[in-house]
Amino acid sequence: MKRATLDLWVGIFVVAGLTALTVLALKVGNLNLYNMSETYQLQAHFSNIGGLKSKASIKSAGVVVGRVDKITLDPERYEARVTMTIDKHFQFPKDTFANILTSGLLGEQYIGLIPGGDEELLKAGDEIKKTQSAVVLEDLISKFLYSKAEETQ
Amino acid sequence: MIVENLRSIGHRIVEAVWRIGFASRFFFMILLYSGTSFRRFHLTVKELFYSGVMSLIIIMVASMFVGMVLGLQGYETLKRYGSESALGSLVALSLVRELGPVLAALLFASRAGSAMTAEIGLMKATEQISAMEMMAINPLARLIAPRFWAGVISMPLLSALFSATGVFGGYVVGVVLIGVDYGSFWSQMQASVDFQHDIMNGMIKSFVFGIAVTAIALFEGYDAPPTAEGVSHATTRTVVQSSLTILFLDFILTAFMFQGE
């Protein structure tokens, strides 16, 4: 069996196809090679999660530190229970504040963590007590309208 | 008169069912005799050259233009809502999820599928296939299966190339010519395209299309009446049937993959 020119072309084709797939994965998609192998989980209850979806990012000071794992409705408290997977490199104090924020005016929602000043750190499975729900645009508008109506009276 | 008509309708239905049965058996025979195409891989490599490498140019040029059109049209629409920065995600998502796999498969069906049908059909018409059988060479293992696997391997690669070049075309029009912000184009794209959900599902789609297109093309060639007219009809049928099958399968697969979150 000899090497033929044909093999070269087929080789070029296969390499080009695989390169395209890699470009798609790295440049177009968000497959980060930085994988969070060491993680721990935290819980938080929100009275309204707005448009938060699972796999949404969790940021602290704007840096991604984890992902939302799953969102369920707590049947006892009628609140949304959000399970978060957080990179083990980042530890947060017990009185960390979690709120649901929106990137840009109509962008997607994420959870922002604002660390408090407690000496003790959150352990795996702990719950973040202090949370703030998503800002729902309709609530905002109705509040604004009510306050306007009161002013004019 | 009525009896004649009824008889011809019945004949057609029986004929169609017969053909479907034969096609299914043909497909399983290809899978059964696939061993040779991997043991003697140079047979498959040769077909990869004819179906994959030769389709490269049409795929690259077509995807470039599709990406550029997406960039232009997307910009025109998004501008109205002041969200030109979402152009990147619009171009990338439509290419990776739908246009990449579907258009690449349609082009592949007309570029490589028709050639496969014509080649096999003509081999049958000139009795080369019978000659092989006389020499105790299984034409399914020697001719059909390598072509099948070459098509199945090249389709996802072509589709990945299509999407990547298309995104580049959208970038050229959107960022270089129109002047959408470079950073927001790429970052919005990366934020909205998910590797598992979007890119991998697109690849699965193109893999399925590859199976469908090559199986149809090879069957039409193998089943073609051994005349000039028969081969020409079979080639036409390949393009028509595989295009319709691609679009139908695309609907089914999309319904399964992206049924809302």
Coordinates of C-alpha atoms in Angstrom, one line a residue:
Chain A
M1 CA 0.0 0.0 0.0
K2 CA 1.4 3.4 -1.1
R3 CA 0.6 6.9 -0.1
A4 CA -1.4 8.6 -2.8
T5 CA -2.2 12.2 -3.6
L6 CA -5.7 11.3 -2.9
D7 CA -4.9 10.6 0.7
L8 CA -3.5 14.1 1.1
W9 CA -6.7 15.7 -0.1
V10 CA -8.8 13.5 2.1
G11 CA -6.5 14.4 5.0
I12 CA -6.9 18.1 4.3
F13 CA -10.7 17.6 4.2
V14 CA -10.8 15.8 7.5
V15 CA -8.5 18.3 9.2
A16 CA -10.5 21.2 7.8
G17 CA -13.7 19.7 9.1
L18 CA -12.4 19.0 12.5
T19 CA -10.8 22.4 12.7
A20 CA -14.2 23.9 11.8
L21 CA -15.8 21.9 14.6
T22 CA -13.1 23.1 17.1
V23 CA -13.6 26.7 16.0
L24 CA -17.3 26.3 16.5
A25 CA -16.8 24.9 19.9
L26 CA -14.3 27.4 21.1
K27 CA -15.0 30.6 19.2
V28 CA -18.7 30.4 18.5
G29 CA -19.9 28.3 21.5
N30 CA -19.0 28.7 25.1
L31 CA -17.2 25.4 25.7
N32 CA -14.6 26.6 28.1
L33 CA -11.7 24.2 28.6
Y34 CA -11.5 25.6 32.1
N35 CA -13.7 22.9 33.6
M36 CA -15.0 23.1 37.2
S37 CA -13.9 19.6 38.3
E38 CA -13.8 20.5 42.0
T39 CA -17.2 22.0 42.9
Y40 CA -19.6 22.3 45.8
Q41 CA -23.3 23.1 46.0
L42 CA -25.2 25.8 47.6
Q43 CA -28.9 26.4 48.0
A44 CA -30.9 29.6 48.0
H45 CA -34.6 30.5 48.1
F46 CA -36.0 33.2 46.0
S47 CA -39.6 34.5 46.1
N48 CA -39.4 35.1 42.3
I49 CA -36.7 34.0 39.9
G50 CA -38.0 35.9 36.9
G51 CA -36.4 34.5 33.8
L52 CA -33.6 32.6 35.5
K53 CA -32.8 29.3 33.8
S54 CA -30.7 26.3 34.8
K55 CA -27.1 26.6 33.5
A56 CA -27.3 30.4 34.0
S57 CA -24.0 31.8 35.3
I58 CA -23.3 32.8 38.9
K59 CA -21.0 35.8 39.2
S60 CA -19.2 37.5 41.9
A61 CA -17.9 41.0 41.1
G62 CA -18.7 40.1 37.5
V63 CA -16.5 37.0 37.4
V64 CA -18.2 33.7 36.7
V65 CA -17.7 31.4 39.7
G66 CA -20.4 28.8 39.0
R67 CA -23.6 27.7 37.3
V68 CA -27.2 27.3 38.3
D69 CA -27.7 23.5 38.6
K70 CA -31.5 23.2 39.0
I71 CA -34.5 25.2 39.9
T72 CA -37.5 23.7 41.7
L73 CA -40.5 25.0 43.6
D74 CA -40.3 24.4 47.3
P75 CA -43.8 23.0 48.1
E76 CA -43.7 24.1 51.7
R77 CA -42.6 27.7 51.3
Y78 CA -44.0 28.3 47.8
E79 CA -40.7 29.8 46.8
A80 CA -38.2 28.8 44.2
R81 CA -35.3 26.7 45.4
V82 CA -32.2 27.3 43.3
T83 CA -29.3 24.8 43.5
M84 CA -26.0 26.3 42.5
T85 CA -22.7 24.6 41.6
I86 CA -19.8 26.7 42.6
D87 CA -16.1 26.2 41.9
K88 CA -14.2 25.0 44.9
H89 CA -11.6 27.7 44.4
F90 CA -14.1 30.3 45.5
Q91 CA -15.3 30.3 49.1
F92 CA -17.9 32.7 50.4
P93 CA -18.7 34.0 53.9
K94 CA -21.9 32.9 55.7
D95 CA -23.7 36.2 55.2
T96 CA -23.2 36.3 51.4
F97 CA -26.0 38.1 49.6
A98 CA -27.5 36.5 46.5
N99 CA -29.6 38.5 44.0
I100 CA -30.9 37.9 40.6
L101 CA -29.5 40.4 38.1
T102 CA -29.9 41.0 34.4
S103 CA -27.1 41.6 32.1
G104 CA -28.1 44.6 30.0
L105 CA -31.7 45.9 29.7
L106 CA -33.0 42.8 28.0
G107 CA -30.1 40.4 28.5
E108 CA -30.2 37.0 30.2
Q109 CA -30.4 36.8 34.0
Y110 CA -27.7 35.5 36.3
I111 CA -27.2 35.3 40.1
G112 CA -24.8 37.8 41.6
L113 CA -23.1 37.0 44.8
I114 CA -22.0 39.8 47.1
P115 CA -19.8 38.5 49.9
G116 CA -20.5 39.8 53.4
G117 CA -18.0 40.2 56.3
D118 CA -18.6 37.0 58.3
E119 CA -15.6 35.0 59.4
E120 CA -17.3 31.7 58.9
L121 CA -17.5 30.3 55.3
L122 CA -20.4 28.6 53.5
K123 CA -19.9 24.8 53.4
A124 CA -21.2 22.4 50.8
G125 CA -25.0 22.1 50.9
D126 CA -25.5 25.3 52.9
E127 CA -28.2 27.8 52.2
I128 CA -27.7 31.4 51.3
K129 CA -30.1 33.1 53.6
K130 CA -30.1 36.6 52.3
T131 CA -31.5 36.8 48.8
Q132 CA -33.2 39.3 46.5
S133 CA -35.6 38.3 43.8
A134 CA -35.5 39.2 40.2
V135 CA -36.8 42.6 39.2
V136 CA -39.9 42.0 37.2
L137 CA -40.5 44.7 34.7
E138 CA -44.3 44.7 35.1
D139 CA -44.0 45.3 38.8
L140 CA -41.6 48.1 38.2
I141 CA -44.0 49.8 35.8
S142 CA -47.0 49.4 38.0
K143 CA -45.2 50.8 41.0
F144 CA -44.1 53.8 38.8
L145 CA -47.7 54.3 37.6
Y146 CA -49.1 54.2 41.2
S147 CA -46.7 56.7 42.5
K148 CA -47.4 59.0 39.5
A149 CA -51.1 58.7 40.2
E150 CA -50.6 59.6 43.9
E151 CA -48.5 62.6 43.0
T152 CA -51.2 64.1 40.8
Q153 CA -54.0 63.7 43.4
Chain B
M1 CA -62.6 1.2 -17.4
I2 CA -63.1 1.5 -13.6
V3 CA -61.5 -1.9 -13.2
E4 CA -58.5 -0.8 -15.2
N5 CA -58.1 2.3 -13.0
L6 CA -58.5 0.4 -9.8
R7 CA -56.0 -2.2 -11.0
S8 CA -53.4 0.5 -11.8
I9 CA -53.9 2.1 -8.4
G10 CA -53.5 -1.2 -6.7
H11 CA -50.5 -2.0 -8.8
R12 CA -48.8 1.3 -7.8
I13 CA -49.4 0.8 -4.1
V14 CA -48.1 -2.8 -4.2
E15 CA -45.1 -1.6 -6.2
A16 CA -44.4 1.2 -3.7
V17 CA -44.6 -1.1 -0.7
W18 CA -42.4 -3.6 -2.5
R19 CA -39.8 -0.9 -3.1
I20 CA -39.8 0.2 0.5
G21 CA -39.3 -3.4 1.6
F22 CA -36.4 -3.8 -0.8
A23 CA -34.9 -0.5 0.3
S24 CA -35.0 -1.5 3.9
R25 CA -33.4 -4.9 3.1
F26 CA -30.8 -3.0 1.0
F27 CA -30.0 -0.7 3.9
F28 CA -29.5 -3.6 6.3
M29 CA -27.3 -5.4 3.8
I30 CA -25.1 -2.3 3.6
L31 CA -24.7 -2.4 7.3
L32 CA -24.1 -6.1 7.3
Y33 CA -21.3 -5.9 4.6
S34 CA -19.7 -2.8 6.1
G35 CA -16.8 -4.7 7.4
T36 CA -14.9 -4.5 4.2
S37 CA -15.1 -0.7 4.0
F38 CA -13.2 -0.5 7.3
R39 CA -10.8 -3.4 6.8
R40 CA -9.8 -2.1 3.4
F41 CA -10.1 1.5 4.4
H42 CA -8.5 2.9 1.2
L43 CA -11.8 2.0 -0.6
T44 CA -13.6 4.4 1.7
V45 CA -10.9 7.0 1.5
K46 CA -11.3 7.1 -2.3
E47 CA -15.0 7.7 -2.0
L48 CA -14.3 10.3 0.7
F49 CA -12.3 12.1 -1.9
Y50 CA -15.1 12.0 -4.5
S51 CA -18.0 12.9 -2.2
G52 CA -16.3 14.9 0.6
V53 CA -13.3 16.7 -0.9
M54 CA -15.1 17.5 -4.2
S55 CA -18.0 19.1 -2.3
L56 CA -15.7 21.4 -0.3
I57 CA -15.8 24.3 -2.8
I58 CA -19.5 24.4 -3.2
I59 CA -20.0 24.1 0.5
M60 CA -17.5 26.9 1.4
V61 CA -18.8 29.3 -1.3
A62 CA -22.5 28.7 -0.5
S63 CA -22.0 29.1 3.2
M64 CA -20.0 32.3 2.8
F65 CA -22.9 33.8 0.9
V66 CA -25.5 32.4 3.3
G67 CA -23.6 33.9 6.2
M68 CA -23.4 37.3 4.5
V69 CA -27.1 37.4 3.7
L70 CA -27.9 36.5 7.3
G71 CA -25.6 39.3 8.4
L72 CA -27.3 41.8 6.2
Q73 CA -30.9 40.8 6.8
G74 CA -30.3 40.2 10.5
Y75 CA -28.8 43.7 10.8
E76 CA -31.8 45.3 9.0
T77 CA -34.3 43.7 11.4
L78 CA -32.3 44.0 14.6
K79 CA -31.5 47.7 13.9
R80 CA -35.2 48.5 14.4
Y81 CA -35.1 47.3 18.0
G82 CA -31.7 48.8 18.6
S83 CA -30.1 45.5 19.3
E84 CA -27.6 45.2 16.5
S85 CA -25.2 43.7 19.1
A86 CA -27.3 40.5 19.0
L87 CA -26.3 40.0 15.3
G88 CA -23.6 37.5 16.3
S89 CA -26.0 35.2 18.2
L90 CA -28.6 35.4 15.4
V91 CA -26.1 34.4 12.7
A92 CA -24.4 31.7 14.8
L93 CA -27.6 30.2 16.2
S94 CA -29.4 30.0 12.9
L95 CA -26.3 28.5 11.2
V96 CA -25.4 26.0 13.8
R97 CA -28.9 24.8 14.6
E98 CA -30.6 24.8 11.2
L99 CA -29.0 26.2 8.1
G100 CA -25.6 24.5 8.5
P101 CA -26.8 20.9 8.7
V102 CA -29.8 21.4 6.3
L103 CA -28.2 23.4 3.6
A104 CA -25.0 21.4 3.7
A105 CA -27.1 18.2 3.3
L106 CA -29.2 19.7 0.4
L107 CA -26.0 20.7 -1.4
F108 CA -24.4 17.4 -0.6
A109 CA -27.5 15.6 -2.0
S110 CA -27.3 17.4 -5.3
R111 CA -23.5 17.5 -5.6
A112 CA -22.5 14.0 -4.4
G113 CA -25.8 12.1 -4.1
S114 CA -26.7 12.5 -7.7
A115 CA -23.2 11.5 -8.8
M116 CA -23.4 8.3 -6.7
T117 CA -26.8 7.4 -8.2
A118 CA -25.6 8.0 -11.7
E119 CA -22.4 6.1 -11.2
I120 CA -24.0 3.0 -9.6
G121 CA -26.9 3.1 -12.1
L122 CA -24.5 3.2 -15.1
M123 CA -22.4 0.4 -13.6
K124 CA -25.5 -1.6 -13.4
A125 CA -26.6 -0.7 -16.9
T126 CA -23.2 -1.6 -18.3
E127 CA -23.3 -4.9 -16.4
Q128 CA -20.3 -4.1 -14.3
I129 CA -22.2 -5.1 -11.2
S130 CA -23.2 -8.5 -12.7
A131 CA -19.6 -9.0 -13.8
M132 CA -18.4 -8.5 -10.2
E133 CA -21.0 -11.0 -9.0
M134 CA -19.6 -13.5 -11.6
M135 CA -16.2 -13.0 -10.1
A136 CA -17.6 -13.7 -6.6
I137 CA -17.0 -10.2 -5.5
N138 CA -19.9 -8.9 -3.4
P139 CA -20.8 -5.5 -5.0
L140 CA -22.5 -4.4 -1.8
A141 CA -19.3 -4.8 0.1
R142 CA -17.0 -3.6 -2.6
L143 CA -19.0 -0.7 -4.2
I144 CA -21.9 0.3 -2.0
A145 CA -20.8 0.2 1.6
P146 CA -17.6 2.3 1.1
R147 CA -19.7 5.0 -0.6
F148 CA -22.2 4.8 2.2
W149 CA -19.6 5.3 4.9
A150 CA -17.8 8.0 3.0
G151 CA -21.0 9.9 2.8
V152 CA -21.8 9.4 6.5
I153 CA -18.3 10.5 7.6
S154 CA -18.1 13.5 5.3
M155 CA -21.6 15.0 6.1
P156 CA -20.9 16.2 9.7
L157 CA -17.5 17.5 8.6
L158 CA -19.1 19.4 5.7
S159 CA -21.8 20.7 8.0
A160 CA -19.2 22.0 10.6
L161 CA -17.3 23.7 7.8
F162 CA -20.6 25.2 6.5
S163 CA -21.4 26.7 9.9
A164 CA -17.9 28.0 10.6
T165 CA -17.5 29.6 7.2
G166 CA -21.1 31.0 7.5
V167 CA -20.3 32.6 10.8
F168 CA -17.2 34.1 9.2
G169 CA -19.4 35.4 6.3
G170 CA -21.7 37.0 8.8
Y171 CA -18.7 38.5 10.6
V172 CA -17.4 40.0 7.4
V173 CA -20.7 41.7 6.6
G174 CA -21.7 42.6 10.1
V175 CA -18.5 43.7 11.7
V176 CA -16.1 44.6 8.8
L177 CA -18.6 46.2 6.3
I178 CA -21.5 47.5 8.4
G179 CA -19.5 48.2 11.6
V180 CA -21.3 46.3 14.4
D181 CA -19.1 46.3 17.4
Y182 CA -16.5 43.5 17.2
G183 CA -16.6 42.7 20.9
S184 CA -20.3 42.5 21.3
F185 CA -20.6 40.4 18.1
W186 CA -18.4 37.6 19.5
S187 CA -19.3 37.8 23.1
Q188 CA -23.1 37.8 22.6
M189 CA -22.5 34.8 20.2
Q190 CA -20.5 32.9 22.8
A191 CA -23.0 33.7 25.5
S192 CA -25.9 32.3 23.5
V193 CA -24.5 29.3 21.7
D194 CA -24.2 26.2 23.9
F195 CA -21.8 23.5 22.9
Q196 CA -24.0 20.5 23.9
H197 CA -27.3 21.9 23.1
D198 CA -26.6 23.8 19.8
I199 CA -23.4 22.5 18.2
M200 CA -23.7 18.9 19.1
N201 CA -27.4 18.7 18.2
G202 CA -26.5 20.2 14.8
M203 CA -23.8 17.6 14.4
I204 CA -26.3 14.8 15.2
K205 CA -28.7 16.3 12.6
S206 CA -26.0 16.3 9.9
F207 CA -25.1 12.7 10.8
V208 CA -28.7 11.6 10.3
F209 CA -28.9 13.5 7.1
G210 CA -25.7 11.9 5.9
I211 CA -27.2 8.4 6.5
A212 CA -30.5 9.4 4.7
V213 CA -28.9 11.1 1.7
T214 CA -26.3 8.4 0.9
A215 CA -28.8 5.5 1.5
I216 CA -31.3 7.1 -0.8
A217 CA -28.7 7.9 -3.5
L218 CA -27.2 4.4 -3.4
F219 CA -30.5 2.6 -3.4
E220 CA -31.8 4.7 -6.3
G221 CA -28.7 3.8 -8.3
Y222 CA -28.8 0.2 -7.4
D223 CA -32.5 -0.1 -8.2
A224 CA -32.5 2.0 -11.4
P225 CA -33.7 0.3 -14.6
P226 CA -30.6 -0.4 -16.6
T227 CA -31.3 2.0 -19.4
A228 CA -30.2 5.6 -20.1
E229 CA -33.7 6.8 -19.3
G230 CA -33.8 4.7 -16.1
V231 CA -30.5 6.2 -14.8
S232 CA -31.6 9.7 -15.6
H233 CA -34.9 9.3 -13.8
A234 CA -33.1 7.7 -10.8
T235 CA -30.8 10.7 -10.6
T236 CA -33.7 13.1 -10.5
R237 CA -35.5 11.0 -7.9
T238 CA -32.4 11.0 -5.7
V239 CA -32.2 14.8 -5.6
V240 CA -36.0 15.2 -5.1
Q241 CA -36.4 12.5 -2.5
S242 CA -33.3 13.2 -0.5
S243 CA -34.2 16.9 -0.4
L244 CA -37.7 16.2 0.9
T245 CA -36.4 13.6 3.4
I246 CA -33.8 16.1 4.7
L247 CA -36.4 18.7 5.3
F248 CA -38.9 16.3 6.9
L249 CA -36.2 14.7 9.1
D250 CA -35.1 18.2 10.1
F251 CA -38.6 19.0 11.3
I252 CA -38.8 15.8 13.3
L253 CA -35.3 16.2 14.8
T254 CA -35.9 19.9 15.7
A255 CA -39.1 19.0 17.4
F256 CA -37.3 16.5 19.5
M257 CA -34.2 18.6 20.2
F258 CA -35.5 22.1 20.8
Q259 CA -38.9 21.5 22.3
G260 CA -38.6 24.6 24.6
E261 CA -36.9 24.6 27.9

